[in-house]
mmCIF file of C-alpha atoms in Angstrom:
data_model
loop_
_atom_site.group_PDB
_atom_site.id
_atom_site.type_symbol
_atom_site.label_atom_id
_atom_site.label_comp_id
_atom_site.label_asym_id
_atom_site.label_seq_id
_atom_site.Cartn_x
_atom_site.Cartn_y
_atom_site.Cartn_z
ATOM 1 C CA MET A 1 5.907 2.150 -27.017
ATOM 2 C CA GLN A 2 2.470 3.533 -26.278
ATOM 3 C CA ARG A 3 2.638 6.753 -24.303
ATOM 4 C CA ILE A 4 -0.057 8.070 -21.997
ATOM 5 C CA SER A 5 -0.120 11.148 -19.799
ATOM 6 C CA HIS A 6 -0.254 10.988 -16.029
ATOM 7 C CA HIS A 7 -3.472 12.992 -16.112
ATOM 8 C CA ALA A 8 -5.034 10.433 -18.439
ATOM 9 C CA LEU A 9 -3.953 7.589 -16.138
ATOM 10 C CA ARG A 10 -5.536 9.367 -13.187
ATOM 11 C CA SER A 11 -8.739 9.815 -15.150
ATOM 12 C CA GLU A 12 -8.642 6.112 -15.985
ATOM 13 C CA PHE A 13 -8.297 5.248 -12.288
ATOM 14 C CA ARG A 14 -11.316 7.396 -11.482
ATOM 15 C CA ARG A 15 -13.216 5.534 -14.181
ATOM 16 C CA LEU A 16 -12.361 2.258 -12.419
ATOM 17 C CA LEU A 17 -13.629 3.646 -9.117
ATOM 18 C CA ALA A 18 -16.871 4.766 -10.786
ATOM 19 C CA SER A 19 -17.506 1.391 -12.428
ATOM 20 C CA ASP A 20 -19.470 -1.534 -11.017
ATOM 21 C CA ARG A 21 -16.539 -3.980 -11.103
ATOM 22 C CA CYS A 22 -13.873 -5.133 -8.670
ATOM 23 C CA TYR A 23 -10.266 -4.912 -9.910
ATOM 24 C CA HIS A 24 -7.230 -6.717 -8.505
ATOM 25 C CA THR A 25 -3.954 -4.825 -8.391
ATOM 26 C CA ALA A 26 -0.647 -5.882 -9.850
ATOM 27 C CA SER A 27 2.105 -5.387 -7.287
ATOM 28 C CA VAL A 28 4.818 -3.438 -9.120
ATOM 29 C CA PHE A 29 8.207 -2.460 -7.762
ATOM 30 C CA ASP A 30 10.245 -1.100 -10.682
ATOM 31 C CA PRO A 31 9.777 0.047 -14.305
ATOM 32 C CA MET A 32 10.087 -3.469 -15.733
ATOM 33 C CA SER A 33 7.398 -4.928 -13.457
ATOM 34 C CA ALA A 34 5.092 -2.024 -14.340
ATOM 35 C CA ARG A 35 5.560 -2.701 -18.055
ATOM 36 C CA ILE A 36 4.925 -6.406 -17.547
ATOM 37 C CA ALA A 37 1.719 -5.677 -15.615
ATOM 38 C CA ALA A 38 0.439 -3.394 -18.372
ATOM 39 C CA ASP A 39 1.289 -5.940 -21.070
ATOM 40 C CA LEU A 40 -0.638 -8.586 -19.116
ATOM 41 C CA GLU A 41 -3.613 -6.190 -19.147
ATOM 42 C CA PHE A 42 -3.856 -5.447 -15.452
ATOM 43 C CA GLU A 43 -6.075 -2.423 -14.969
ATOM 44 C CA VAL A 44 -4.176 -0.973 -11.992
ATOM 45 C CA GLY A 45 -0.892 -1.408 -10.147
ATOM 46 C CA ILE A 46 0.317 -0.644 -6.645
ATOM 47 C CA LEU A 47 3.702 0.279 -5.202
ATOM 48 C CA GLY A 48 3.630 -1.059 -1.656
ATOM 49 C CA GLY A 49 5.524 0.622 1.145
ATOM 50 C CA SER A 50 6.811 -2.719 2.408
ATOM 51 C CA VAL A 51 8.008 -3.647 -1.080
ATOM 52 C CA ALA A 52 9.719 -0.283 -1.552
ATOM 53 C CA SER A 53 11.510 -0.758 1.770
ATOM 54 C CA LEU A 54 12.830 -4.121 0.614
ATOM 55 C CA GLN A 55 13.622 -2.935 -2.914
ATOM 56 C CA VAL A 56 15.404 0.294 -1.928
ATOM 57 C CA LEU A 57 16.876 -0.522 1.495
ATOM 58 C CA ALA A 58 16.746 -4.314 1.819
ATOM 59 C CA ALA A 59 15.070 -3.479 5.119
ATOM 60 C CA PRO A 60 11.794 -4.683 6.690
ATOM 61 C CA ASP A 61 8.666 -2.566 6.822
ATOM 62 C CA PHE A 62 9.482 -0.632 10.004
ATOM 63 C CA ALA A 63 8.931 2.889 8.575
ATOM 64 C CA LEU A 64 12.633 3.173 7.716
ATOM 65 C CA ILE A 65 12.323 4.388 4.131
ATOM 66 C CA THR A 66 12.257 8.163 3.643
ATOM 67 C CA LEU A 67 9.897 10.164 1.453
ATOM 68 C CA SER A 68 12.648 11.030 -1.033
ATOM 69 C CA GLU A 69 13.653 7.364 -1.402
ATOM 70 C CA PHE A 70 10.054 6.299 -1.937
ATOM 71 C CA VAL A 71 9.397 9.107 -4.421
ATOM 72 C CA GLU A 72 12.512 8.214 -6.422
ATOM 73 C CA GLN A 73 11.229 4.673 -6.882
ATOM 74 C CA ALA A 74 7.738 5.922 -7.728
ATOM 75 C CA ALA A 75 9.179 8.332 -10.311
ATOM 76 C CA ARG A 76 11.127 5.541 -12.022
ATOM 77 C CA ILE A 77 7.857 3.643 -12.413
ATOM 78 C CA GLY A 78 5.951 6.782 -13.374
ATOM 79 C CA ARG A 79 8.255 7.435 -16.330
ATOM 80 C CA VAL A 80 7.186 4.272 -18.137
ATOM 81 C CA THR A 81 3.869 3.134 -16.724
ATOM 82 C CA ARG A 82 0.900 2.542 -18.998
ATOM 83 C CA LEU A 83 -1.512 1.697 -16.192
ATOM 84 C CA PRO A 84 -2.596 3.740 -13.158
ATOM 85 C CA ILE A 85 -0.365 3.239 -10.127
ATOM 86 C CA ILE A 86 -1.490 3.533 -6.508
ATOM 87 C CA ALA A 87 1.231 4.559 -4.073
ATOM 88 C CA ASP A 88 1.123 3.215 -0.541
ATOM 89 C CA ALA A 89 2.204 6.469 1.092
ATOM 90 C CA ASP A 90 2.044 5.049 4.623
ATOM 91 C CA HIS A 91 1.230 7.829 7.126
ATOM 92 C CA GLY A 92 2.261 10.569 4.708
ATOM 93 C CA TYR A 93 5.747 10.616 6.244
ATOM 94 C CA GLY A 94 4.776 12.797 9.174
ATOM 95 C CA ASN A 95 2.116 15.260 10.214
ATOM 96 C CA ALA A 96 -0.401 17.090 8.025
ATOM 97 C CA LEU A 97 2.265 19.421 6.628
ATOM 98 C CA ASN A 98 4.446 16.443 5.740
ATOM 99 C CA VAL A 99 1.413 14.893 4.056
ATOM 100 C CA MET A 100 1.122 17.953 1.829
ATOM 101 C CA ARG A 101 4.756 17.555 0.770
ATOM 102 C CA THR A 102 4.168 13.846 0.149
ATOM 103 C CA VAL A 103 1.217 14.566 -2.151
ATOM 104 C CA VAL A 104 3.155 17.189 -4.112
ATOM 105 C CA GLU A 105 6.121 14.876 -4.679
ATOM 106 C CA LEU A 106 4.104 11.780 -5.586
ATOM 107 C CA GLU A 107 1.890 13.747 -7.952
ATOM 108 C CA ARG A 108 4.995 14.972 -9.771
ATOM 109 C CA ALA A 109 6.262 11.368 -9.862
ATOM 110 C CA GLY A 110 3.220 10.359 -11.913
ATOM 111 C CA ILE A 111 1.187 8.450 -9.344
ATOM 112 C CA ALA A 112 -2.549 8.096 -10.087
ATOM 113 C CA ALA A 113 -3.678 7.640 -6.482
ATOM 114 C CA LEU A 114 -2.178 7.374 -3.030
ATOM 115 C CA THR A 115 -3.264 6.018 0.317
ATOM 116 C CA ILE A 116 -2.778 7.914 3.564
ATOM 117 C CA GLU A 117 -3.233 5.752 6.644
ATOM 118 C CA ASP A 118 -4.059 6.664 10.215
ATOM 119 C CA THR A 119 -1.346 4.468 11.728
ATOM 120 C CA LEU A 120 1.046 6.017 14.248
ATOM 121 C CA LEU A 121 4.386 5.777 12.430
ATOM 122 C CA PRO A 122 7.157 5.368 13.275
ATOM 123 C CA ALA A 123 6.184 3.559 16.443
ATOM 124 C CA LYS A 124 6.684 5.511 19.647
ATOM 125 C CA PHE A 125 8.853 4.260 22.482
ATOM 126 C CA GLY A 126 7.187 1.299 24.130
ATOM 127 C CA ARG A 127 4.452 1.031 21.513
ATOM 128 C CA LYS A 128 3.824 -1.260 18.566
ATOM 129 C CA SER A 129 3.321 -0.034 15.006
ATOM 130 C CA THR A 130 -0.361 -1.023 15.048
ATOM 131 C CA ASP A 131 -1.398 2.007 17.113
ATOM 132 C CA LEU A 132 -3.578 4.586 15.349
ATOM 133 C CA ILE A 133 -3.460 8.363 15.606
ATOM 134 C CA GLY A 134 -6.538 10.239 16.766
ATOM 135 C CA MET A 135 -9.412 10.496 14.323
ATOM 136 C CA PHE A 136 -9.353 14.286 14.209
ATOM 137 C CA GLU A 137 -5.632 14.334 13.437
ATOM 138 C CA ALA A 138 -6.248 11.807 10.672
ATOM 139 C CA VAL A 139 -9.037 13.985 9.238
ATOM 140 C CA GLY A 140 -6.602 16.900 9.186
ATOM 141 C CA LYS A 141 -4.174 14.809 7.146
ATOM 142 C CA ILE A 142 -6.846 13.979 4.566
ATOM 143 C CA ARG A 143 -7.894 17.611 4.273
ATOM 144 C CA ALA A 144 -4.250 18.642 3.903
ATOM 145 C CA ALA A 145 -3.701 16.035 1.186
ATOM 146 C CA LEU A 146 -6.685 17.318 -0.789
ATOM 147 C CA GLU A 147 -5.438 20.893 -0.501
ATOM 148 C CA ALA A 148 -1.957 19.937 -1.730
ATOM 149 C CA ARG A 149 -2.911 18.199 -4.968
ATOM 150 C CA ILE A 150 -2.789 20.214 -8.188
ATOM 151 C CA ASP A 151 -4.369 17.730 -10.597
ATOM 152 C CA PRO A 152 -7.955 17.212 -9.371
ATOM 153 C CA GLU A 153 -7.909 13.753 -10.974
ATOM 154 C CA LEU A 154 -5.336 12.519 -8.443
ATOM 155 C CA CYS A 155 -7.177 10.303 -5.957
ATOM 156 C CA ILE A 156 -6.612 10.604 -2.215
ATOM 157 C CA ILE A 157 -7.544 7.361 -0.462
ATOM 158 C CA ALA A 158 -7.938 7.302 3.328
ATOM 159 C CA ARG A 159 -6.799 4.047 4.894
ATOM 160 C CA THR A 160 -7.519 2.520 8.306
ATOM 161 C CA ASN A 161 -6.812 -0.815 9.957
ATOM 162 C CA ALA A 162 -10.095 -2.495 10.847
ATOM 163 C CA GLY A 163 -8.211 -5.337 12.484
ATOM 164 C CA VAL A 164 -6.960 -3.351 15.481
ATOM 165 C CA ILE A 165 -10.043 -1.346 16.515
ATOM 166 C CA GLY A 166 -13.696 -2.113 17.176
ATOM 167 C CA LEU A 167 -16.342 -1.986 14.475
ATOM 168 C CA GLU A 168 -17.996 1.157 15.830
ATOM 169 C CA GLU A 169 -14.706 3.045 15.723
ATOM 170 C CA VAL A 170 -13.974 1.748 12.216
ATOM 171 C CA ILE A 171 -17.308 3.123 11.012
ATOM 172 C CA ALA A 172 -16.811 6.431 12.807
ATOM 173 C CA ARG A 173 -13.368 6.875 11.284
ATOM 174 C CA VAL A 174 -14.270 6.013 7.697
ATOM 175 C CA GLN A 175 -17.363 8.207 7.809
ATOM 176 C CA ALA A 176 -15.213 11.086 9.059
ATOM 177 C CA TYR A 177 -12.675 10.507 6.284
ATOM 178 C CA GLU A 178 -15.447 10.438 3.677
ATOM 179 C CA ALA A 179 -16.868 13.669 5.076
ATOM 180 C CA ALA A 180 -13.391 15.221 4.875
ATOM 181 C CA GLY A 181 -13.421 14.591 1.118
ATOM 182 C CA ALA A 182 -11.492 11.343 0.646
ATOM 183 C CA ASP A 183 -12.072 9.944 -2.849
ATOM 184 C CA ALA A 184 -12.146 6.372 -1.538
ATOM 185 C CA ILE A 185 -11.636 4.393 1.662
ATOM 186 C CA CYS A 186 -9.014 1.661 2.043
ATOM 187 C CA LEU A 187 -9.661 -1.028 4.649
ATOM 188 C CA VAL A 188 -7.076 -3.414 6.071
ATOM 189 C CA GLY A 189 -7.904 -6.265 8.418
ATOM 190 C CA ILE A 190 -11.492 -6.948 7.343
ATOM 191 C CA GLU A 191 -12.177 -10.549 8.350
ATOM 192 C CA ASP A 192 -15.252 -11.547 6.350
ATOM 193 C CA PHE A 193 -18.263 -10.336 4.383
ATOM 194 C CA THR A 194 -20.368 -9.793 7.502
ATOM 195 C CA GLN A 195 -17.897 -7.232 8.801
ATOM 196 C CA LEU A 196 -17.442 -5.696 5.367
ATOM 197 C CA GLU A 197 -21.198 -5.271 4.876
ATOM 198 C CA GLN A 198 -21.550 -3.432 8.185
ATOM 199 C CA VAL A 199 -18.910 -0.916 7.135
ATOM 200 C CA ALA A 200 -19.884 -0.612 3.473
ATOM 201 C CA GLU A 201 -23.522 0.209 4.192
ATOM 202 C CA LYS A 202 -22.401 3.347 6.052
ATOM 203 C CA LEU A 203 -20.357 4.746 3.144
ATOM 204 C CA ASN A 204 -21.058 6.409 -0.192
ATOM 205 C CA VAL A 205 -17.532 6.326 -1.630
ATOM 206 C CA PRO A 206 -15.730 3.420 -3.333
ATOM 207 C CA LEU A 207 -13.779 0.935 -1.245
ATOM 208 C CA MET A 208 -10.277 -0.464 -1.586
ATOM 209 C CA LEU A 209 -9.598 -3.672 0.314
ATOM 210 C CA VAL A 210 -6.231 -5.093 1.380
ATOM 211 C CA THR A 211 -7.025 -8.791 1.841
ATOM 212 C CA TYR A 212 -3.643 -10.534 1.595
ATOM 213 C CA GLY A 213 -5.511 -13.391 -0.065
ATOM 214 C CA ASN A 214 -8.062 -13.895 2.744
ATOM 215 C CA PRO A 215 -10.175 -16.853 1.512
ATOM 216 C CA GLN A 216 -13.245 -15.373 3.244
ATOM 217 C CA LEU A 217 -13.191 -12.451 0.785
ATOM 218 C CA ARG A 218 -12.714 -14.101 -2.601
ATOM 219 C CA ASP A 219 -16.151 -13.541 -4.131
ATOM 220 C CA ASN A 220 -15.524 -10.783 -6.696
ATOM 221 C CA ALA A 221 -19.192 -10.332 -7.548
ATOM 222 C CA ARG A 222 -20.141 -9.868 -3.913
ATOM 223 C CA LEU A 223 -17.235 -7.500 -3.333
ATOM 224 C CA ALA A 224 -18.357 -5.412 -6.285
ATOM 225 C CA GLU A 225 -21.925 -5.281 -4.970
ATOM 226 C CA LEU A 226 -20.592 -3.860 -1.691
ATOM 227 C CA GLY A 227 -18.720 -1.087 -3.468
ATOM 228 C CA VAL A 228 -15.261 -2.628 -3.418
ATOM 229 C CA ARG A 229 -13.478 -1.458 -6.560
ATOM 230 C CA ILE A 230 -9.835 -2.222 -5.759
ATOM 231 C CA VAL A 231 -8.428 -5.338 -4.087
ATOM 232 C CA VAL A 232 -4.819 -5.794 -2.983
ATOM 233 C CA ASN A 233 -4.046 -9.474 -2.461
ATOM 234 C CA GLY A 234 -0.431 -8.919 -1.452
ATOM 235 C CA HIS A 235 2.930 -8.540 -3.146
ATOM 236 C CA ALA A 236 3.713 -12.031 -4.380
ATOM 237 C CA ALA A 237 5.517 -10.819 -7.518
ATOM 238 C CA TYR A 238 8.328 -9.173 -5.582
ATOM 239 C CA PHE A 239 8.773 -12.119 -3.243
ATOM 240 C CA ALA A 240 8.904 -14.405 -6.271
ATOM 241 C CA ALA A 241 11.654 -12.171 -7.664
ATOM 242 C CA ILE A 242 13.634 -12.581 -4.431
ATOM 243 C CA LYS A 243 13.296 -16.364 -4.643
ATOM 244 C CA ALA A 244 14.247 -16.427 -8.323
ATOM 245 C CA THR A 245 17.340 -14.296 -7.664
ATOM 246 C CA TYR A 246 18.379 -16.513 -4.774
ATOM 247 C CA ASP A 247 17.939 -19.709 -6.796
ATOM 248 C CA CYS A 248 19.766 -18.334 -9.835
ATOM 249 C CA LEU A 249 22.786 -17.194 -7.813
ATOM 250 C CA ARG A 250 22.748 -20.341 -5.684
ATOM 251 C CA GLU A 251 22.873 -22.530 -8.783
ATOM 252 C CA GLN A 252 25.775 -20.510 -10.172
ATOM 253 C CA ARG A 253 27.708 -21.228 -6.975
ATOM 254 C CA GLN A 254 26.578 -24.877 -7.049
ATOM 255 C CA ILE A 255 25.090 -24.646 -3.572
ATOM 256 C CA ASP A 256 22.345 -27.040 -2.494
ATOM 257 C CA ALA A 257 18.800 -25.708 -2.477
ATOM 258 C CA SER A 258 17.517 -24.080 0.699
ATOM 259 C CA ASP A 259 14.285 -25.047 2.424
ATOM 260 C CA LEU A 260 13.433 -21.355 2.867
ATOM 261 C CA ASN A 261 10.457 -20.050 0.887
ATOM 262 C CA ALA A 262 10.258 -16.581 -0.680
ATOM 263 C CA SER A 263 8.846 -14.926 2.428
ATOM 264 C CA GLN A 264 11.455 -16.520 4.680
ATOM 265 C CA LEU A 265 14.237 -15.440 2.343
ATOM 266 C CA SER A 266 12.999 -11.854 2.498
ATOM 267 C CA VAL A 267 13.098 -11.995 6.298
ATOM 268 C CA LYS A 268 16.597 -13.451 6.254
ATOM 269 C CA TYR A 269 18.138 -10.961 3.858
ATOM 270 C CA SER A 270 16.323 -7.912 5.223
ATOM 271 C CA THR A 271 17.700 -8.896 8.672
ATOM 272 C CA ALA A 272 14.224 -8.496 10.132
ATOM 273 C CA GLU A 273 15.132 -10.470 13.254
ATOM 274 C CA GLU A 274 18.019 -8.076 13.890
ATOM 275 C CA TYR A 275 15.698 -5.073 13.650
ATOM 276 C CA MET A 276 13.253 -6.676 16.070
ATOM 277 C CA VAL A 277 16.055 -7.230 18.587
ATOM 278 C CA TRP A 278 17.076 -3.574 18.218
ATOM 279 C CA ALA A 279 13.467 -2.430 18.675
ATOM 280 C CA GLU A 280 13.179 -4.413 21.872
ATOM 281 C CA GLU A 281 16.587 -3.246 23.095
ATOM 282 C CA TYR A 282 16.330 0.467 22.325
ATOM 283 C CA MET A 283 12.578 1.087 22.139
ATOM 284 C CA GLN A 284 11.214 -1.572 24.482
ATOM 285 C CA VAL A 285 8.952 -2.770 21.667
ATOM 286 C CA LYS A 286 8.401 -6.463 21.061
ATOM 287 C CA GLU A 287 6.872 -6.829 17.608
#
C-alpha cells in the first residue's frame, strides 16, 4: 500500500487550488470509501457533516454530532487516505475558541483542508438553521482557525450560504473572509453563472462550490475560468450505500422491494420526521 504523509497531502491540495482546473470531490465516509476514491483516481475527497451525522449517529443533519465524534471518523479516514480530504467542519462546533480546538483536532486527524461556515448552529429557539452569525463574528472565527493550525499547508476555507442572503451581503462577507486570511472561499446556494460571476470578480482567492448537481453550473471550463477549483456535487455514494444495505438485507428476509429511493430511506431510518416534530414542539421551529 502506497503511503503518503498528511503534510504531503495538504501540499497536494494547495497545488490543486493553485491550478487552472476544476476538480470534483469524491464523497467519502469511512476508510474503505477513501481507498476506493483514491484507486479511482479522484484528486480530492470530502467528509460531509451531514454524512458523518448519518454514519455515526443515524441522525439527520441538525447539528447533533459532536466534535469528538466527527474527529474520530475523520481520523479513521486519515489513517489510510491517499488523497487530500476536506472536512466539513460546520460552524467549528461553537465560538472562535471552539473553532481553534476544532482545527487542532482535525489537523491531528490528517485532514488536508476544512470549511468553517458562518451559519448559526445549532439553531436558536424559534429560529431555523439557515440563519447566519454576524460578519465580524465570522471573521473572528477565521482568524482563530488560522492561528490554531500548526502545519501551514492546512487550508482554512471560509464558507457562506449565498442562497439565504442578498448578493451585496454575500460579496461583503466573502471579501471580509478573504481579508482575514482564508485560503479559499466556499459558496453554497449559488443559482447560476450570472450570480457566480458577480461574486468571483470581487475575489482573489480560489473558490469551492457546493452545487448539489445544479444543472445551471455544469460547465467545468467556465467554472475553472471563474476561479472555481473544487466542486461538491453532493454525497450520492453514501446514499447509494444505504440503498444497497437495505436491498441486501431485504432480500435476505425475502421482503418485497420498497418504493423508497436512497434519499427517502435515509430520512426514514434517521427518523428525520421525528426530529422535526421535536424541533417544533420544544423549540418552536418548523423546518
